[in-house]
Amino acid sequence: MSAPARVLALWCPDWPVVAGAADAGLPPARPAAVLAAHRVVACSATARAQGVRRGLRRREAQARCPDLAVLARDPERDARCFEPVAAAVEELAPGVEVVRPGLVALSARGPARYFGGEEVVAERLVDHVAGRTRVECQVGVADGLFAAGLAARRSLLVPPGESPGFLAPLPVTELALEPGVEPDTAGADDDASAARAELIGLLRRLGLRTLGAFADLSATDVASRFDAAAVRAHRLARGLDERPPSRRRIPDELTVELPLDPPVDRVDAAAFAARSLAERLHEALGRAGLACTRLGVQARTTEGEELARVWRCAEPLTPHGTADRVRWQLEGWLSRRGQGGPGPGSRDGGLVVLRLVPEEVVEAGRLQLGLWGEVGVADERAGRALVRVQGLLGPEEVLTGVAGGGRGPGERIRLVPWGDERTPAIDPEAPWPGALPAPSPARVPPEPLPARVLDAEGVPVRRASRGRLTAPPAHVALGTDPAAPTAPVRAWGGPWPDPGRWWDPRAVAEVGAEGSVRIQVVCSTDADELAAGRDPEPDPAADLAPDPVASGADAVGRALLLVHRDGRWAVEGIYD
């Protein structure tokens, strides 16, 4: 299991309060708090010094701090005010991703090599952001985004490979700071916030009060007793990425673009364009069976200036979530009129082109939107049911078969967990001499079942030269017991010789220098009826017979794929 990449996180403490106070023109020393539904969701350091805490009701907070400035929650304001901070970070280090307003992340490898170390990068970023925006920030570096975000809150540089040890003593309440979700404010992700709070409460009641105690649990036990969100939280507690890496090339046709004529220089017009473009993007993603987890927002101004920003998301984006992030970003660009910074606001022009690029995608199953690739209500229910099963049994217990290249049925099918990228293990378009023709077996035993193949005289059939057989197969039996009953062969096809990997000494040692040969046989259910030229009557109890895949029962009435390898016959597939 590979370790997460080194991530540098830059965090602005109490950002909703900082943005609200700056927008309202309040002095920095004035105690302030952001409220939603008459409860404090964020407060400044001066307010905390007077006893104000998150979760307090408005009256109690004002009773503790009579001079408290009450600010309304406004995600658009937070994103708009955070754009200068992200732009300042990007002046020193490219590849900035906005995790949420108040927190950005970027790969630590490139800046550390350029500036001469992670500590130097952290100092340069803090000074540069403070000089350009007059905003205080903290920087943390660790393996993975979750650990880096927590390190930024403590201004720590966690050495490579020590993120699990850094996370272990921290309380499980830190799971509320999941990447891509703003923990300080309520709003668009209320359901996810409630689910995280419920999980944290359950862990505390179980006596698991630290991330290390939670991480010590077996991944199988967590998956069998909790849901998929808890499995993801368990990965974070162990210092891993929230999901295993799945790299794939993003098709160019998934990028959507909208010309703006006349140029857009107002936020309301930009919001309308964002909604229509977000719907087009998700229609394209839905046709491809994909969902977006990192969204690139790009624009071009009337002066030809190219603007770009990447938003990272904890969960696959919905059309509404995409439109929100695009609107926030456009508002951040358009609101900088006359401030002299980069963006359309630094000149008198507006935006002439808006473009959305899915920088990172996952299978639509992660969004629970499609069992077979389509997007619909029934498919959504089926996808959620499979995710629920994964939560009960574990991610590796719900698998999807992906067909690829190869000769035998076992090597052609790759089983991947539901929701992971469905890529074949071997190129299916490559030439495969000796490949088995269609149709493929309906069932493939985990391990080939030993079998015996005899000719009409009862002599074992073997491979001859040039991939031929010593005699036509006449009888087949499962197992190696010579006294076991045999089933007469009604029809057979082949042989199909497989030279194997003759260039690989290890493969030659396993299967022999001559490779293997495959045949298909259909075993009769009644030898007398076969001799009379009549098809056997179907047996009503046949469906109740033991499954040879599980028990190695007799081959009577079965259509089998047999392989002769290293002087022995085995059942490699069963046709239903």
XYZ file of C-alpha atoms in Angstrom:
576
model
C 0.000 0.000 0.000
C 1.687 3.183 -1.211
C 2.008 6.187 1.089
C 0.176 9.421 0.207
C 2.121 12.152 -1.564
C 3.614 15.067 0.349
C 1.054 17.855 0.564
C 1.526 21.461 1.659
C -1.586 23.054 3.186
C -1.988 26.781 3.848
C -4.727 27.608 6.345
C -6.155 30.978 7.311
C -7.559 30.739 10.874
C -11.194 31.774 11.414
C -11.558 32.625 7.747
C -15.367 33.173 7.748
C -14.873 35.764 10.472
C -11.868 37.352 8.737
C -13.759 37.623 5.455
C -16.931 38.935 7.112
C -15.077 41.532 9.170
C -13.115 42.730 6.140
C -16.279 42.979 4.060
C -18.041 44.923 6.832
C -15.038 47.183 7.475
C -14.632 46.125 11.115
C -11.310 46.768 12.899
C -9.201 43.602 13.392
C -9.348 43.855 17.203
C -13.172 43.900 17.327
C -14.654 40.634 18.663
C -16.751 39.058 15.905
C -18.651 35.863 15.230
C -20.421 34.315 12.245
C -23.883 32.967 13.015
C -26.164 30.545 11.207
C -29.596 29.576 12.547
C -28.912 31.804 15.609
C -25.858 29.755 16.603
C -22.167 30.611 16.465
C -20.391 28.664 13.715
C -17.114 30.661 13.748
C -15.599 33.312 16.016
C -12.449 35.397 16.203
C -9.616 34.956 18.696
C -10.663 38.091 20.601
C -14.187 36.703 20.916
C -12.895 33.360 22.175
C -10.838 35.199 24.782
C -14.124 36.496 26.215
C -15.790 33.080 26.335
C -17.501 32.851 22.940
C -17.457 29.336 21.501
C -18.896 27.603 18.496
C -22.360 26.216 19.094
C -23.448 28.974 21.510
C -26.795 30.623 20.929
C -26.753 34.243 19.895
C -28.047 35.605 23.211
C -25.560 33.627 25.269
C -22.677 34.715 23.037
C -23.695 38.382 23.304
C -24.102 37.997 27.057
C -20.525 36.779 27.356
C -19.224 39.444 24.963
C -21.499 42.522 24.800
C -19.255 44.113 22.157
C -19.575 41.098 19.855
C -20.057 41.945 16.155
C -22.580 39.527 14.676
C -21.964 38.550 11.049
C -24.205 36.482 8.794
C -22.923 33.361 7.109
C -22.157 34.018 3.428
C -20.223 31.348 1.448
C -20.040 33.615 -1.600
C -18.397 36.343 0.461
C -15.908 33.864 1.910
C -14.920 32.594 -1.540
C -14.753 36.082 -3.047
C -12.466 37.392 -0.314
C -10.271 34.295 -0.426
C -9.376 34.664 -4.106
C -6.540 37.205 -3.428
C -5.018 34.740 -0.935
C -5.091 31.880 -3.457
C -3.622 34.180 -6.107
C -0.812 35.202 -3.753
C 0.045 31.555 -3.055
C 0.058 30.824 -6.775
C 2.593 33.588 -7.364
C 5.167 31.470 -5.520
C 3.980 27.905 -6.166
C 1.843 26.714 -9.107
C -0.784 24.013 -8.927
C -2.830 25.564 -6.107
C -6.086 23.786 -5.265
C -8.786 25.492 -3.226
C -10.011 22.891 -0.742
C -12.471 25.379 0.720
C -12.361 29.127 1.411
C -9.622 29.453 4.018
C -7.620 26.381 3.008
C -5.528 25.670 -0.094
C -3.349 22.689 -0.872
C -0.560 21.972 -3.318
C 2.106 19.371 -3.897
C 5.082 20.033 -1.642
C 7.662 18.330 -3.845
C 8.130 20.988 -6.528
C 8.297 24.098 -4.285
C 10.565 22.322 -1.787
C 13.060 21.416 -4.497
C 12.952 24.922 -5.993
C 13.308 26.907 -2.738
C 15.595 24.460 -0.972
C 13.385 22.708 1.558
C 9.862 22.510 3.000
C 10.677 24.808 5.916
C 11.904 27.513 3.538
C 8.743 27.196 1.443
C 6.542 27.535 4.531
C 8.297 30.705 5.667
C 8.206 32.241 2.199
C 4.493 31.558 1.771
C 3.521 32.983 5.161
C 5.506 36.178 4.548
C 4.340 36.552 0.961
C 0.638 36.098 1.741
C 0.846 38.512 4.670
C 2.618 41.095 2.512
C 0.229 40.864 -0.419
C -3.114 40.443 1.379
C -2.469 41.400 5.046
C -3.921 38.049 6.056
C -2.325 35.821 8.667
C -1.920 32.196 7.667
C -0.297 28.977 8.844
C 1.402 26.287 6.783
C 1.638 22.561 7.409
C 3.274 19.769 5.428
C 2.534 16.064 5.804
C 1.748 12.899 3.875
C -1.787 13.312 2.536
C -4.236 16.184 2.582
C -5.962 15.298 5.858
C -2.734 15.172 7.861
C -1.427 18.296 6.111
C -4.565 20.232 7.034
C -4.241 19.277 10.690
C -0.526 20.087 10.594
C -1.337 23.550 9.205
C -3.579 24.228 12.184
C -0.538 23.562 14.356
C 2.104 25.093 12.021
C 3.956 21.782 11.860
C 6.102 20.092 9.232
C 5.550 16.362 9.720
C 8.540 14.333 8.447
C 7.885 11.883 5.596
C 6.401 8.603 6.763
C 5.456 9.919 10.216
C 1.916 11.093 9.507
C 0.296 8.058 11.233
C 2.318 8.803 14.365
C 1.363 12.480 14.183
C -2.325 11.612 13.876
C -2.406 8.863 16.522
C -2.669 11.036 19.707
C -5.155 13.499 18.215
C -8.796 13.239 19.351
C -11.357 11.661 17.029
C -13.133 15.013 16.914
C -10.484 15.997 14.343
C -12.399 13.845 11.854
C -14.818 16.758 11.604
C -12.041 18.544 9.678
C -12.405 16.244 6.678
C -10.780 17.641 3.500
C -13.058 19.469 1.132
C -15.765 20.302 3.701
C -15.878 23.504 5.701
C -16.224 22.502 9.373
C -16.701 25.993 10.707
C -19.922 26.783 8.921
C -23.182 25.012 8.285
C -24.834 24.924 4.926
C -24.528 22.896 1.775
C -23.115 19.823 3.459
C -25.392 19.634 6.502
C -26.126 15.912 5.982
C -22.433 15.038 5.748
C -21.672 17.168 8.812
C -24.411 15.414 10.780
C -23.109 12.012 9.691
C -19.580 12.905 10.795
C -20.845 14.187 14.142
C -22.822 10.964 14.636
C -19.751 8.856 13.809
C -17.551 10.837 16.213
C -20.126 10.457 18.984
C -20.371 6.715 18.379
C -16.594 6.285 18.459
C -16.359 8.174 21.721
C -19.102 6.007 23.259
C -17.164 2.926 22.172
C -14.087 4.233 23.991
C -12.187 5.134 20.810
C -11.214 8.660 21.761
C -8.091 9.107 19.634
C -7.377 8.684 15.943
C -4.729 6.105 16.834
C -7.254 3.959 18.692
C -9.606 4.150 15.717
C -6.761 3.375 13.286
C -5.783 0.269 15.272
C -9.079 -1.378 14.325
C -8.986 -3.815 11.444
C -10.195 -2.352 8.152
C -12.374 -5.448 7.699
C -13.993 -4.951 11.102
C -14.695 -1.293 10.382
C -16.201 -2.087 6.992
C -18.390 -4.842 8.459
C -19.812 -2.680 11.251
C -19.964 0.836 9.803
C -20.930 2.550 6.566
C -18.771 3.760 3.677
C -18.217 7.167 5.319
C -16.716 5.458 8.373
C -14.448 3.387 6.138
C -13.178 6.601 4.560
C -12.668 8.167 7.994
C -10.735 5.074 9.069
C -8.392 5.511 6.105
C -7.805 9.131 7.122
C -7.067 8.100 10.706
C -4.463 5.633 9.400
C -2.698 8.388 7.492
C -3.870 7.194 4.067
C -5.693 9.017 1.299
C -9.453 9.091 1.714
C -9.709 6.662 -1.213
C -7.118 4.584 -3.063
C -5.486 6.437 -5.952
C -7.086 5.831 -9.344
C -5.311 7.576 -12.173
C -6.857 7.858 -15.606
C -6.643 10.124 -18.588
C -9.472 12.637 -18.766
C -11.109 12.587 -22.230
C -10.892 15.944 -23.976
C -14.584 15.876 -24.845
C -15.520 16.184 -21.162
C -14.275 19.782 -21.096
C -17.181 22.202 -21.647
C -16.805 25.784 -22.834
C -19.218 28.693 -23.120
C -18.496 31.853 -25.170
C -19.838 34.960 -23.419
C -21.137 37.568 -25.846
C -21.411 40.289 -24.703
C -18.582 39.938 -22.153
C -19.718 39.257 -18.588
C -18.654 41.731 -15.924
C -21.521 41.287 -13.429
C -21.878 38.564 -10.812
C -25.551 37.832 -11.586
C -24.782 37.218 -15.266
C -21.817 35.066 -14.296
C -24.011 32.997 -11.953
C -26.488 32.335 -14.769
C -23.651 31.199 -17.055
C -22.259 28.989 -14.277
C -25.561 27.122 -13.871
C -25.945 26.354 -17.563
C -22.330 25.273 -17.955
C -22.496 23.073 -14.835
C -25.511 21.243 -16.281
C -23.655 20.652 -19.556
C -20.632 19.304 -17.698
C -22.653 16.822 -15.676
C -24.562 15.662 -18.745
C -21.218 14.848 -20.382
C -19.957 13.128 -17.230
C -23.184 11.155 -16.935
C -22.887 9.853 -20.497
C -19.362 8.687 -19.718
C -20.387 7.135 -16.380
C -18.054 9.443 -14.438
C -18.189 11.943 -11.570
C -15.866 14.870 -10.865
C -13.826 15.282 -7.673
C -11.439 18.083 -8.774
C -12.926 20.876 -10.844
C -10.911 23.306 -12.935
C -12.532 26.706 -13.568
C -10.945 28.638 -16.430
C -11.814 31.952 -18.070
C -10.472 34.371 -20.665
C -10.819 38.146 -20.450
C -11.374 40.678 -23.214
C -7.656 41.484 -23.056
C -6.740 37.829 -23.698
C -5.691 37.097 -20.115
C -6.144 33.441 -19.093
C -7.463 32.772 -15.566
C -7.579 29.366 -13.896
C -8.316 27.882 -10.493
C -8.811 24.280 -9.273
C -11.332 23.322 -6.578
C -10.865 20.061 -4.669
C -13.945 18.282 -3.308
C -14.331 15.592 -0.657
C -17.240 13.960 -2.492
C -18.063 13.777 -6.214
C -19.651 17.045 -7.250
C -23.338 17.399 -8.007
C -24.584 19.944 -10.595
C -25.615 22.246 -7.746
C -22.216 21.943 -6.055
C -20.441 22.612 -9.346
C -22.527 25.708 -10.030
C -21.810 27.034 -6.531
C -18.064 26.683 -6.878
C -18.026 28.233 -10.340
C -20.149 31.150 -9.109
C -17.886 31.683 -6.098
C -14.795 31.674 -8.288
C -16.271 34.065 -10.843
C -17.390 36.377 -8.089
C -13.852 36.328 -6.692
C -12.449 37.303 -10.087
C -15.096 39.890 -10.942
C -15.037 41.555 -7.525
C -11.395 42.629 -7.918
C -12.262 45.610 -10.106
C -9.855 48.462 -9.587
C -7.692 46.571 -7.067
C -4.769 46.164 -9.450
C -4.498 42.405 -9.075
C -4.706 39.791 -11.787
C -8.158 39.079 -13.114
C -10.828 40.862 -15.078
C -11.332 43.352 -12.287
C -7.888 44.828 -12.818
C -9.005 46.292 -16.130
C -12.235 47.588 -17.576
C -13.031 44.421 -19.547
C -14.962 41.303 -18.629
C -14.988 37.572 -19.309
C -15.437 36.393 -22.887
C -14.976 32.619 -22.412
C -15.837 30.340 -19.486
C -14.508 26.788 -19.380
C -14.965 23.877 -16.945
C -12.383 21.084 -16.887
C -12.832 17.901 -14.797
C -9.270 17.625 -13.488
C -9.955 14.352 -11.655
C -12.822 11.929 -12.145
C -13.977 8.690 -10.591
C -16.492 6.100 -11.642
C -20.070 7.279 -11.246
C -20.580 4.478 -8.721
C -18.868 6.724 -6.149
C -21.796 9.061 -6.636
C -24.171 6.065 -6.515
C -25.472 6.983 -9.961
C -25.524 3.894 -12.084
C -25.170 0.145 -11.918
C -24.506 -0.391 -15.621
C -23.205 3.073 -16.539
C -26.556 4.783 -17.077
C -27.867 7.463 -14.758
C -31.396 6.996 -13.472
C -33.527 6.575 -10.355
C -33.442 2.769 -10.405
C -29.706 2.730 -11.051
C -29.161 5.196 -8.227
C -31.024 2.919 -5.802
C -29.036 -0.096 -6.973
C -25.759 1.791 -6.625
C -26.630 2.906 -3.114
C -27.526 -0.667 -2.195
C -24.117 -1.871 -3.363
C -22.380 0.883 -1.436
C -24.387 -0.156 1.617
C -23.221 -3.751 1.170
C -19.662 -2.470 0.918
C -20.175 -0.646 4.188
C -21.353 -3.867 5.841
C -18.903 -6.355 4.346
C -15.974 -4.252 3.180
C -14.966 -2.583 -0.112
C -13.334 -5.764 -1.435
C -16.535 -7.813 -0.975
C -18.482 -6.131 -3.819
C -16.611 -6.709 -7.063
C -17.235 -5.892 -10.723
C -15.824 -8.001 -13.543
C -13.852 -6.145 -16.207
C -13.031 -7.994 -19.427
C -9.553 -7.583 -20.872
C -7.064 -9.355 -23.074
C -5.684 -12.858 -22.671
C -6.254 -16.428 -23.782
C -7.880 -18.196 -20.854
C -11.027 -17.011 -19.044
C -9.220 -16.648 -15.726
C -6.664 -14.159 -17.022
C -9.160 -12.172 -19.106
C -11.352 -11.045 -16.214
C -10.164 -8.572 -13.589
C -12.309 -8.098 -10.480
C -12.324 -4.537 -9.132
C -14.201 -3.163 -6.100
C -17.480 -1.449 -6.901
C -16.878 2.244 -7.547
C -13.217 1.858 -8.539
C -11.939 2.543 -12.022
C -12.922 -0.244 -14.436
C -9.754 -0.674 -16.439
C -8.727 -4.043 -17.929
C -5.613 -5.670 -16.558
C -4.375 -6.544 -20.085
C -4.975 -4.720 -23.365
C -7.984 -6.425 -25.021
C -7.101 -5.039 -28.457
C -3.745 -6.790 -28.699
C -3.494 -10.000 -30.808
C -3.893 -13.176 -28.764
C -2.972 -16.320 -30.746
C -4.699 -19.339 -29.263
C -7.362 -17.233 -27.519
C -10.594 -18.981 -26.624
C -13.453 -18.102 -29.018
C -16.794 -16.781 -27.820
C -18.881 -17.437 -25.830
C -16.936 -17.258 -22.603
C -17.742 -19.546 -19.664
C -20.421 -18.268 -17.312
C -18.491 -19.429 -14.269
C -14.776 -19.735 -13.648
C -13.623 -21.710 -10.578
C -11.177 -19.844 -8.321
C -8.814 -22.786 -8.827
C -9.076 -25.209 -11.798
C -10.793 -28.468 -10.764
C -8.887 -31.692 -11.513
C -10.505 -33.792 -14.218
C -9.951 -36.904 -16.335
C -10.540 -37.117 -20.101
C -10.728 -40.571 -21.710
C -11.124 -41.808 -25.259
C -13.623 -44.455 -26.432
C -11.330 -47.243 -25.200
C -10.953 -45.736 -21.742
C -7.399 -44.576 -22.377
C -6.467 -41.117 -21.054
C -6.392 -38.444 -23.728
C -3.258 -36.359 -23.838
C -1.735 -33.583 -25.850
C 0.093 -34.580 -28.988
C 2.475 -32.637 -31.188
C 1.447 -29.294 -32.695
C -1.377 -28.797 -30.197
C -3.356 -31.889 -31.237
C -4.889 -34.631 -29.058
C -3.932 -38.278 -28.985
C -7.603 -39.245 -29.495
C -11.086 -37.665 -29.547
C -12.497 -37.234 -26.025
C -15.299 -39.674 -25.254
C -15.685 -39.576 -21.464
C -15.087 -36.908 -18.788
C -15.031 -37.148 -15.016
C -14.193 -34.672 -12.302
C -11.489 -35.535 -9.811
C -8.529 -37.879 -10.052
C -10.112 -41.073 -8.672
C -9.953 -43.776 -11.405
C -13.029 -45.460 -9.902
C -15.188 -42.324 -10.174
C -18.068 -42.516 -12.710
C -17.571 -40.795 -16.041
C -19.997 -38.835 -18.200
C -20.162 -39.539 -21.946
C -19.149 -36.657 -24.183
C -22.045 -35.604 -26.398
C -20.087 -33.007 -28.413
C -16.753 -31.290 -28.224
C -14.818 -28.451 -29.839
C -11.162 -27.562 -30.226
C -8.399 -28.053 -29.495
C -7.005 -24.517 -29.055
C -3.295 -24.637 -28.285
C -1.819 -21.947 -26.047
C 1.946 -21.550 -26.404
C 2.056 -19.628 -23.139
C 4.877 -17.306 -22.178
C 7.613 -19.376 -23.806
C 10.087 -16.551 -23.301
C 9.640 -16.587 -19.506
C 11.620 -19.354 -17.748
C 9.348 -19.220 -14.704
C 6.225 -19.686 -16.848
C 7.846 -22.586 -18.691
C 8.634 -24.206 -15.359
C 4.950 -23.910 -14.331
C 3.174 -25.152 -17.488
C 5.961 -26.901 -19.415
C 7.712 -25.995 -22.611
C 4.779 -27.151 -24.770
C 2.287 -24.795 -23.155
C -1.331 -25.883 -22.795
C -4.337 -26.840 -24.908
C -8.051 -26.211 -24.323
C -11.182 -28.025 -25.438
C -14.917 -27.524 -24.939
C -17.079 -30.563 -24.135
C -20.800 -31.105 -23.643
C -21.475 -34.093 -21.410
C -24.625 -36.159 -21.931
C -27.031 -36.943 -19.108
C -27.979 -40.400 -20.379
C -25.749 -42.675 -22.475
C -28.641 -44.882 -23.713
C -30.614 -41.904 -25.084
C -27.450 -40.567 -26.695
C -26.847 -43.903 -28.395
C -30.438 -43.911 -29.683
C -29.909 -40.487 -31.243
C -32.371 -38.682 -28.998
C -31.748 -35.639 -26.867
C -32.056 -36.394 -23.153
C -35.095 -35.102 -21.315
C -34.371 -32.195 -18.953
C -34.087 -33.214 -15.335
C -36.289 -31.022 -13.059
C -33.843 -31.638 -10.221
C -30.810 -30.566 -12.244
C -30.950 -27.055 -10.833
C -30.754 -28.543 -7.339
C -27.619 -30.553 -8.104
C -24.439 -29.592 -6.303
C -22.414 -26.901 -8.018
C -19.163 -28.408 -9.337
C -17.466 -25.093 -8.723
C -18.065 -25.542 -5.018
C -18.158 -29.299 -4.519
C -16.506 -31.031 -7.473
C -19.682 -32.991 -8.368
C -20.027 -35.212 -11.426
C -19.803 -33.656 -14.905
C -23.092 -35.215 -16.101
C -25.140 -32.736 -18.109
C -22.487 -30.025 -17.974
C -20.807 -27.983 -20.685
C -17.202 -27.563 -19.619
C -14.038 -25.825 -20.683
C -11.097 -28.174 -20.092
C -7.411 -27.333 -20.184
C -4.511 -29.767 -20.474
C -1.470 -28.324 -18.771
C 1.682 -30.027 -17.517
C 0.300 -33.506 -18.292
C -2.974 -33.037 -16.383
C -6.541 -32.061 -17.265
C -8.549 -29.514 -15.287
C -11.925 -27.742 -15.515
C -11.224 -24.089 -16.246
C -14.767 -22.892 -16.936
C -18.422 -23.951 -16.814
C -21.053 -22.970 -19.370
C -24.607 -22.505 -18.047
